[in-house]
Each structure stands twice: as structure tokens, then as C-alpha cells.
Amino acid sequence: MPIRVLSEQLASQIAAGEVVERPASVVKELVENALDAGATTINVDVRAGGRKLIQVADDGEGISTSDVQTAFKRHATSKLQSIEDLNHIETLGFRGEALAAISAVSQVTVVTRAARETRGTRLTLAGGQLLGQETVGAPQGTVIAVENLFYNVPARLKFLKSIATERRLIDEFVTRYALAYPQVRFRLTHDGRIAFQSSGSNNLRDVLAAVYGPETARDLLPISSAAAVDDEDAAAPETPDAPFPLSPPLPRHQVTVSGFAGPPSLHRSNRSQITLFVNGRWIKDNSLTYAVLQAYHTLLPVGRYPVAVIFISLPYDLVDVNVHPAKTEVRFRQAGAVFSAVQRAVRETVVADAPVRGFTQMRPEGVFSWGGSVDRPSFARQDEAGRVPAGHLHGQMNLEFPRAAPVAPFMPRPDGYERLPAAADDDDLGGERLPVMRVVGQVGTAYIVTEGPDGLFLIDQHAAHERILYEQFMDAWNHQQVASQGLVAGAAVYVTPAQASLLEEYLAALHKLGFAIELFGPNSFMVRAIPAILIHQDPAKAVLAVVEELEEDDRRAPLQNQIEARLIRRVCKTAAVKAGQPLALAEMQAMIQQLEQCRNPHTCPHGRPTLIHISLAQLARGFART
Ligand code: ADP
Ligand code: MG
């Protein structure tokens, strides 16, 4: 083929792909424009996860009639004039690409009136082509409606995820910006229903409560602002590909870190709740995310991640925001200094809080530590019934929970089950059954020691219990007899807007597992019933654990029935006895008997081993008896 210059329209569509990847990117660009225009109120209305409509209305400075058409041209911006300006970008936009890109791949209507003008303008475009312009009466500000996104780019349309996923990504963007701009009033609706609202009161706590729910918001610790950077830190290594020439260390106080960090007791299964802003711009940065993780080093259980909202401010000329058209990546002139400023500010905040809350709240999650002066007998004293007296547990969790107090009867749920496909570990896949064993005792409040016909077994109490509950649950499921336990009072659960969309989407699936959960308010749910095996758990925490599993799943977009199997595994994990929990002899005996009944007793449902066998021959070898 001969070499040809692409048509203007094709070139725009290709360029648009870098800026507008999905509905959430449109929301991001339009909201950033509204913020750049000094809006104090921003309303985002979305239909069908943004496929049908994304409308962003602001009360900012508006676009003057003479500029409106230009605004939709490629590389048209009012925010940048010369190459020098690039060194101190104070606005969120500057590349002049967003409106052109959006209008190239959708049908756009804009109504706007500039502050100084008396009449407004309405402009319509489709596929980048101007359809019409008229003068209209309009309040000051700008309303941009983007309809039928990607209607002319079928390839992109195909790559969009489910409506629920796109919705959630939009929720994440809007809530992030609401956190960074607490002085701006945000409102987000999906299909006419309010999903999120912030007051614009300029009180970050209010926004935190709206985003994370009142309980989490209360727990978040304010990061002491103005973390100074030592000269020593400032000399830390630079990013190898820093686009700037080497420069002297940053003077003190040039990097300010503020925001909120969760106490160590608040942790999540992934790092998506670490949110970073640089000079008011939401960014993705693996290195700074790692700085936050480092700040929590040894304070969080393995494989768990903190919640944090971090605002970094530094002189504009020390950060390059022009790295990618989406503007979510930045480069720091002195990455090492910023890294240590973040790490130190978060660490100081978290450690200051840790002695009071971190340690005590971590234990029930299964993190076991030998610290402290608590005397921790490996065998808890028992009464005649084999039960450990409550006072003997040093505040640890007892198997009997007084709190759930359920009274409603167990309800079998015969409706709507299909047999789940056997996961790799489900049916008898050569998994050898266990011999009959005699319980000897507990070690480290985590392992049960038993004697079998040929030597001894060390059994991981958590993994084993998970296996038992899992097989019981799967049997009940396959016989359509999953038991559900009604909660007399109900339990309220507060989640993020993103989690709320997700939970709503799976309410029916969860119902089959024995949960009855209703929408309760914006981002809150009322739990009316839980699977019977969870009766000893805090219902709200159990639901949150399940939501986390859904979040994980959503990233991998698996098949529907696999989600159910994974949810069941998660429920069993939540219900299972944790490490660090003393068990009475009778409890251990009951557990071992049930493990002996299991079809696949050797691994937990996640594939980890439940037991270690040491044969008599191995013992003899070990003692040099042979
Ligand atoms: P950029 O934001 O990089 O300048 P955009 O394509 O997003 O590029 O917008 C082009 C121009 O249109 C902006 O520079 C700004 O002058 C104007 N504009 C866009 N959205 C708004 C808005 N909501 N209010 C006022 N002006 C706007
Ligand atoms: Mg812009």
C-alpha cells in the first residue's frame, strides 16, 4: 500500500482512543474541565453506565459564544500558550484534546453561557462533525451531554465491560474528585437515582463519610500536614528517566503531604483504596502506592492493604504532568524526596495511633503475635463440658459469640439452585481420606496435634475448618438445602458507592447463598439474614468480606457460576475458626471428626494444605533409631 496521510476524521478517532477509553474517562475529562472552570457545583448524570448518556453540568465560568466551536477542535485550549507554560501547569487540563476526542466518538450537545455574556450558546456535534449552533437563554456555566458513546467505533463498544462495572468506575472517579475538592458540591446519579452526593461544605470529613460510610470515616486518621523533607532524603535516588536535569535537593517544606490514613485495623484485600492526588490531580503511581504500603510495614496482616487518601502538594515546576494523554501519570523531579515524604507522613500518623488500636484490633483477624505480657497458655483450661471459660481467654475470640442473638428459625431455601461445576478441588479427585485420629492438643493456638495409626498429624485449624465448612456448604447447596438465619434486628452495612453498585448487582446471587440484603439508603444496606454457618460472625463484617471477594472477582471477570463457587469459599473462610483462637479439647475433637468425613481433607478450598503428616518411620529416622 502507498503511504497516505490519514483523513482528519480518522486521525481524530485514533487520537481519541488515548483519551477516551471508556465512559469513566469521559466523566473524568468533563469533571476536570468543570473544576478548571472554577465550578462550585458539579452534577453528573449517567444512564446505562455511560453508554447512553453522560451529562456533566457545572456553574463555572462558561465558554463564550465566540469560543464554543474552537473548544471542540483538536489541540484547542485556553490553559496553555507556550512551551514554558508546560513547566508549571496549575490546571487539570492543558492538552486541549478532551472535548475533541469525546465529540469524535459520540453525539455531543453543549449548552453554555460565559460569566460576562447575557446569552448562551447551544452546540450539537456528532462524530466530530458540527451539526448546529444556536443562541439560547442559559444560566452561567456549562452543561455537556455526551450520548451514545462509541456509536461510531464498534470495536471500542465491544470492549466495554458490564454496565455495572462501568458504573462503578464512574463512581470511583466522581468520589475521588469529591475528596480532593471538598469545597465543591458533587452529585452523581445513575439512571435517575442518586448514587453519591457531597455537601461542598469544605469539610473533608463530610466527604469521607459520604464516600466510605460514617464508621470508616470516623476511624480514618488525619495525616499531619507539612511533612518536611530532610536534605538527606532529598538526595535519595531520582527516577532514572527523569526528564529534568539533575538539580540540588529540595529545600525543606516543599513537599506537603496531607489527607487521611486508615488505622491498621482497617484493611482491604487489594490496594484500590489507596488514593493519591498531586496538586489536586488524581494520579496512579506504583512507587507512591508502595510508599504508603511501606508505611504500614508489619502493622497489617500479610496480604492486606490499607485505606488511605493522600494529598501531595509541591511546587508546580517540580512535577511533570505531561506524560500521557490521560494525565493520570506524573513524573517527579525528585521522586525519592516525594517518596520519603509520603512514607514518613503516613508512617508517623499510623504509628502514633498504633499502640492504642492497631494491635488489639488486629488479632481477631488471625494475626498471631507473641508480643506483650499476656500469658498465653497453649492449652486453655476447660470446664466439664469441655468449654473454655470466657474469662480465661484474655480477650480473644470465643467460639460462642453472645452478640448475634438470632431468634428467627432456620429457613431452607429450595428455590433457584443449579448444581455448581466441580472446582478442581471439589469431588473425589484422588484425595485420600483421613484415618481416625486422636486429638493430643493445640500448639500456638493455631495448630491441632493428633495421633493417627501411623505417626502424628499437625493440622492447621483454620484451613481444616474452612475445608469442613466448604464441603458441608456444597452438600447443602447441591441438595438445595442451604440454611439461612434471619436476624431479628437486622444489621446495617456501609460501603463505598463503588461497592454499593457491585453489591446491588449480586443481591440475587447472594440470596441463593442465604443472605437477605436490602438497599437501605445511599451506599448502605440492611442485612436481614445470613447463611446459617455465619451466625457467630458479625453480619456486617461478613457482608463486607463478601463484597471484597466480589471486587476481586470483578477484576478477573469470571463466569457467573464461578462467582458463586468463590463466594461460597469466601463465606466458609469467614465462618472458619481463625488462627490465634484457643480451642477446647471437645471442639478440637469435633473438628477432627468432621475433617475425617471430608472427601478432600488434605487441602483447604483455596488449595493450601490442611495438615502435615509425620510418620512413625520419619520419627524413627529423626531420632536415629533405624
Ligand atoms: P483542556 O481542558 O486540556 O484545555 P478540553 O478539550 O478539555 O481541553 O477543553 C477545551 C477548552 O474548552 C478548555 O481549555 C476550556 O477553555 C473550555 N472548556 C471546556 N470545558 C469547559 C467548562 N466546563 N467550562 C468552561 N470552559 C470549558
Ligand atoms: Mg480538559
PDB file of N, CA, C and O and ligand atoms in Angstrom, residues 33-34 37 58 61-63 71 76-79 93-100 142, ligand 1:
ATOM      1  N   ASN A  33     -12.668  19.525  33.527  1.00  0.00           N
ATOM      2  CA  ASN A  33     -12.944  20.813  32.881  1.00  0.00           C
ATOM      3  C   ASN A  33     -13.790  21.704  33.779  1.00  0.00           C
ATOM      4  O   ASN A  33     -13.560  22.907  33.881  1.00  0.00           O
ATOM      5  N   ALA A  34     -14.794  21.089  34.425  1.00  0.00           N
ATOM      6  CA  ALA A  34     -15.663  21.872  35.307  1.00  0.00           C
ATOM      7  C   ALA A  34     -14.859  22.452  36.470  1.00  0.00           C
ATOM      8  O   ALA A  34     -15.026  23.614  36.844  1.00  0.00           O
ATOM      9  N   ALA A  37     -12.840  25.281  35.430  1.00  0.00           N
ATOM     10  CA  ALA A  37     -13.666  26.468  35.185  1.00  0.00           C
ATOM     11  C   ALA A  37     -14.149  27.092  36.488  1.00  0.00           C
ATOM     12  O   ALA A  37     -14.966  28.008  36.477  1.00  0.00           O
ATOM     13  N   ASP A  58     -22.055  22.237  35.181  1.00  0.00           N
ATOM     14  CA  ASP A  58     -21.326  22.997  36.196  1.00  0.00           C
ATOM     15  C   ASP A  58     -21.779  24.443  36.199  1.00  0.00           C
ATOM     16  O   ASP A  58     -22.445  24.915  35.277  1.00  0.00           O
ATOM     17  N   GLU A  61     -17.164  29.185  34.872  1.00  0.00           N
ATOM     18  CA  GLU A  61     -17.113  30.455  34.131  1.00  0.00           C
ATOM     19  C   GLU A  61     -17.747  30.389  32.749  1.00  0.00           C
ATOM     20  O   GLU A  61     -17.983  31.414  32.122  1.00  0.00           O
ATOM     21  N   GLY A  62     -18.057  29.184  32.257  1.00  0.00           N
ATOM     22  CA  GLY A  62     -18.715  29.067  30.959  1.00  0.00           C
ATOM     23  C   GLY A  62     -17.763  29.319  29.792  1.00  0.00           C
ATOM     24  O   GLY A  62     -16.595  29.687  29.982  1.00  0.00           O
ATOM     25  N   ILE A  63     -18.283  29.106  28.579  1.00  0.00           N
ATOM     26  CA  ILE A  63     -17.463  29.310  27.374  1.00  0.00           C
ATOM     27  C   ILE A  63     -18.148  30.397  26.550  1.00  0.00           C
ATOM     28  O   ILE A  63     -19.361  30.330  26.317  1.00  0.00           O
ATOM     29  N   ALA A  71     -13.462  25.258  21.003  1.00  0.00           N
ATOM     30  CA  ALA A  71     -13.194  24.358  22.134  1.00  0.00           C
ATOM     31  C   ALA A  71     -13.213  22.899  21.707  1.00  0.00           C
ATOM     32  O   ALA A  71     -12.546  22.061  22.312  1.00  0.00           O
ATOM     33  N   ALA A  76      -7.090  22.461  21.075  1.00  0.00           N
ATOM     34  CA  ALA A  76      -7.612  23.800  21.364  1.00  0.00           C
ATOM     35  C   ALA A  76      -7.788  23.928  22.865  1.00  0.00           C
ATOM     36  O   ALA A  76      -8.519  23.150  23.475  1.00  0.00           O
ATOM     37  N   THR A  77      -7.104  24.883  23.455  1.00  0.00           N
ATOM     38  CA  THR A  77      -7.164  25.050  24.910  1.00  0.00           C
ATOM     39  C   THR A  77      -6.988  26.505  25.292  1.00  0.00           C
ATOM     40  O   THR A  77      -6.332  27.263  24.579  1.00  0.00           O
ATOM     41  N   SER A  78      -7.589  26.869  26.414  1.00  0.00           N
ATOM     42  CA  SER A  78      -7.374  28.217  26.937  1.00  0.00           C
ATOM     43  C   SER A  78      -6.358  28.174  28.075  1.00  0.00           C
ATOM     44  O   SER A  78      -6.124  29.174  28.732  1.00  0.00           O
ATOM     45  N   LYS A  79      -5.753  26.993  28.304  1.00  0.00           N
ATOM     46  CA  LYS A  79      -4.959  26.830  29.527  1.00  0.00           C
ATOM     47  C   LYS A  79      -3.464  26.837  29.299  1.00  0.00           C
ATOM     48  O   LYS A  79      -2.687  26.715  30.247  1.00  0.00           O
ATOM     49  N   GLY A  93      -6.557  20.305  33.080  1.00  0.00           N
ATOM     50  CA  GLY A  93      -6.404  20.115  31.637  1.00  0.00           C
ATOM     51  C   GLY A  93      -5.314  21.033  31.113  1.00  0.00           C
ATOM     52  O   GLY A  93      -4.892  21.958  31.797  1.00  0.00           O
ATOM     53  N   PHE A  94      -4.820  20.750  29.943  1.00  0.00           N
ATOM     54  CA  PHE A  94      -3.863  21.654  29.293  1.00  0.00           C
ATOM     55  C   PHE A  94      -3.561  21.191  27.873  1.00  0.00           C
ATOM     56  O   PHE A  94      -3.002  21.920  27.075  1.00  0.00           O
ATOM     57  N   ARG A  95      -3.970  19.977  27.520  1.00  0.00           N
ATOM     58  CA  ARG A  95      -3.596  19.455  26.213  1.00  0.00           C
ATOM     59  C   ARG A  95      -4.610  19.789  25.123  1.00  0.00           C
ATOM     60  O   ARG A  95      -4.351  19.567  23.946  1.00  0.00           O
ATOM     61  N   GLY A  96      -5.768  20.305  25.529  1.00  0.00           N
ATOM     62  CA  GLY A  96      -6.765  20.696  24.538  1.00  0.00           C
ATOM     63  C   GLY A  96      -7.270  19.547  23.690  1.00  0.00           C
ATOM     64  O   GLY A  96      -7.623  19.731  22.524  1.00  0.00           O
ATOM     65  N   GLU A  97      -7.317  18.371  24.281  1.00  0.00           N
ATOM     66  CA  GLU A  97      -7.706  17.202  23.494  1.00  0.00           C
ATOM     67  C   GLU A  97      -9.065  16.633  23.861  1.00  0.00           C
ATOM     68  O   GLU A  97      -9.694  15.968  23.044  1.00  0.00           O
ATOM     69  N   ALA A  98      -9.487  16.851  25.112  1.00  0.00           N
ATOM     70  CA  ALA A  98     -10.624  16.077  25.618  1.00  0.00           C
ATOM     71  C   ALA A  98     -11.904  16.312  24.827  1.00  0.00           C
ATOM     72  O   ALA A  98     -12.535  15.361  24.365  1.00  0.00           O
ATOM     73  N   LEU A  99     -12.293  17.571  24.677  1.00  0.00           N
ATOM     74  CA  LEU A  99     -13.569  17.815  24.002  1.00  0.00           C
ATOM     75  C   LEU A  99     -13.527  17.299  22.571  1.00  0.00           C
ATOM     76  O   LEU A  99     -14.500  16.719  22.076  1.00  0.00           O
ATOM     77  N   ALA A 100     -12.407  17.492  21.888  1.00  0.00           N
ATOM     78  CA  ALA A 100     -12.283  16.989  20.516  1.00  0.00           C
ATOM     79  C   ALA A 100     -12.410  15.474  20.505  1.00  0.00           C
ATOM     80  O   ALA A 100     -13.127  14.894  19.680  1.00  0.00           O
ATOM     81  N   THR A 142     -21.761  25.522  32.277  1.00  0.00           N
ATOM     82  CA  THR A 142     -21.686  24.664  31.103  1.00  0.00           C
ATOM     83  C   THR A 142     -22.373  23.335  31.390  1.00  0.00           C
ATOM     84  O   THR A 142     -22.177  22.752  32.457  1.00  0.00           O
TER      85      THR A 142
HETATM   86  P1  ADP B   1      -8.216  21.329  28.051  1.00  0.00           P
HETATM   87  O1  ADP B   1      -9.027  21.089  29.260  1.00  0.00           O
HETATM   88  O2  ADP B   1      -6.986  20.496  28.016  1.00  0.00           O
HETATM   89  O3  ADP B   1      -7.926  22.770  27.818  1.00  0.00           O
HETATM   90  P2  ADP B   1     -10.537  20.429  26.641  1.00  0.00           P
HETATM   91  O4  ADP B   1     -10.698  19.853  25.291  1.00  0.00           O
HETATM   92  O5  ADP B   1     -10.938  19.611  27.788  1.00  0.00           O
HETATM   93  O6  ADP B   1      -9.023  20.847  26.779  1.00  0.00           O
HETATM   94  O7  ADP B   1     -11.329  21.778  26.689  1.00  0.00           O
HETATM   95  C1  ADP B   1     -11.041  22.782  25.727  1.00  0.00           C
HETATM   96  C2  ADP B   1     -11.333  24.152  26.273  1.00  0.00           C
HETATM   97  O8  ADP B   1     -12.735  24.304  26.421  1.00  0.00           O
HETATM   98  C3  ADP B   1     -10.767  24.414  27.643  1.00  0.00           C
HETATM   99  O9  ADP B   1      -9.448  24.899  27.574  1.00  0.00           O
HETATM  100  C4  ADP B   1     -11.726  25.458  28.196  1.00  0.00           C
HETATM  101  O10 ADP B   1     -11.357  26.734  27.791  1.00  0.00           O
HETATM  102  C5  ADP B   1     -13.033  25.119  27.532  1.00  0.00           C
HETATM  103  N1  ADP B   1     -13.916  24.365  28.422  1.00  0.00           N
HETATM  104  C6  ADP B   1     -14.126  23.022  28.389  1.00  0.00           C
HETATM  105  N2  ADP B   1     -14.997  22.647  29.326  1.00  0.00           N
HETATM  106  C7  ADP B   1     -15.362  23.768  29.973  1.00  0.00           C
HETATM  107  C8  ADP B   1     -16.240  24.050  31.076  1.00  0.00           C
HETATM  108  N3  ADP B   1     -16.938  23.069  31.695  1.00  0.00           N
HETATM  109  N4  ADP B   1     -16.370  25.326  31.489  1.00  0.00           N
HETATM  110  C9  ADP B   1     -15.669  26.307  30.884  1.00  0.00           C
HETATM  111  N5  ADP B   1     -14.822  26.107  29.845  1.00  0.00           N
HETATM  112  C10 ADP B   1     -14.673  24.865  29.402  1.00  0.00           C
END
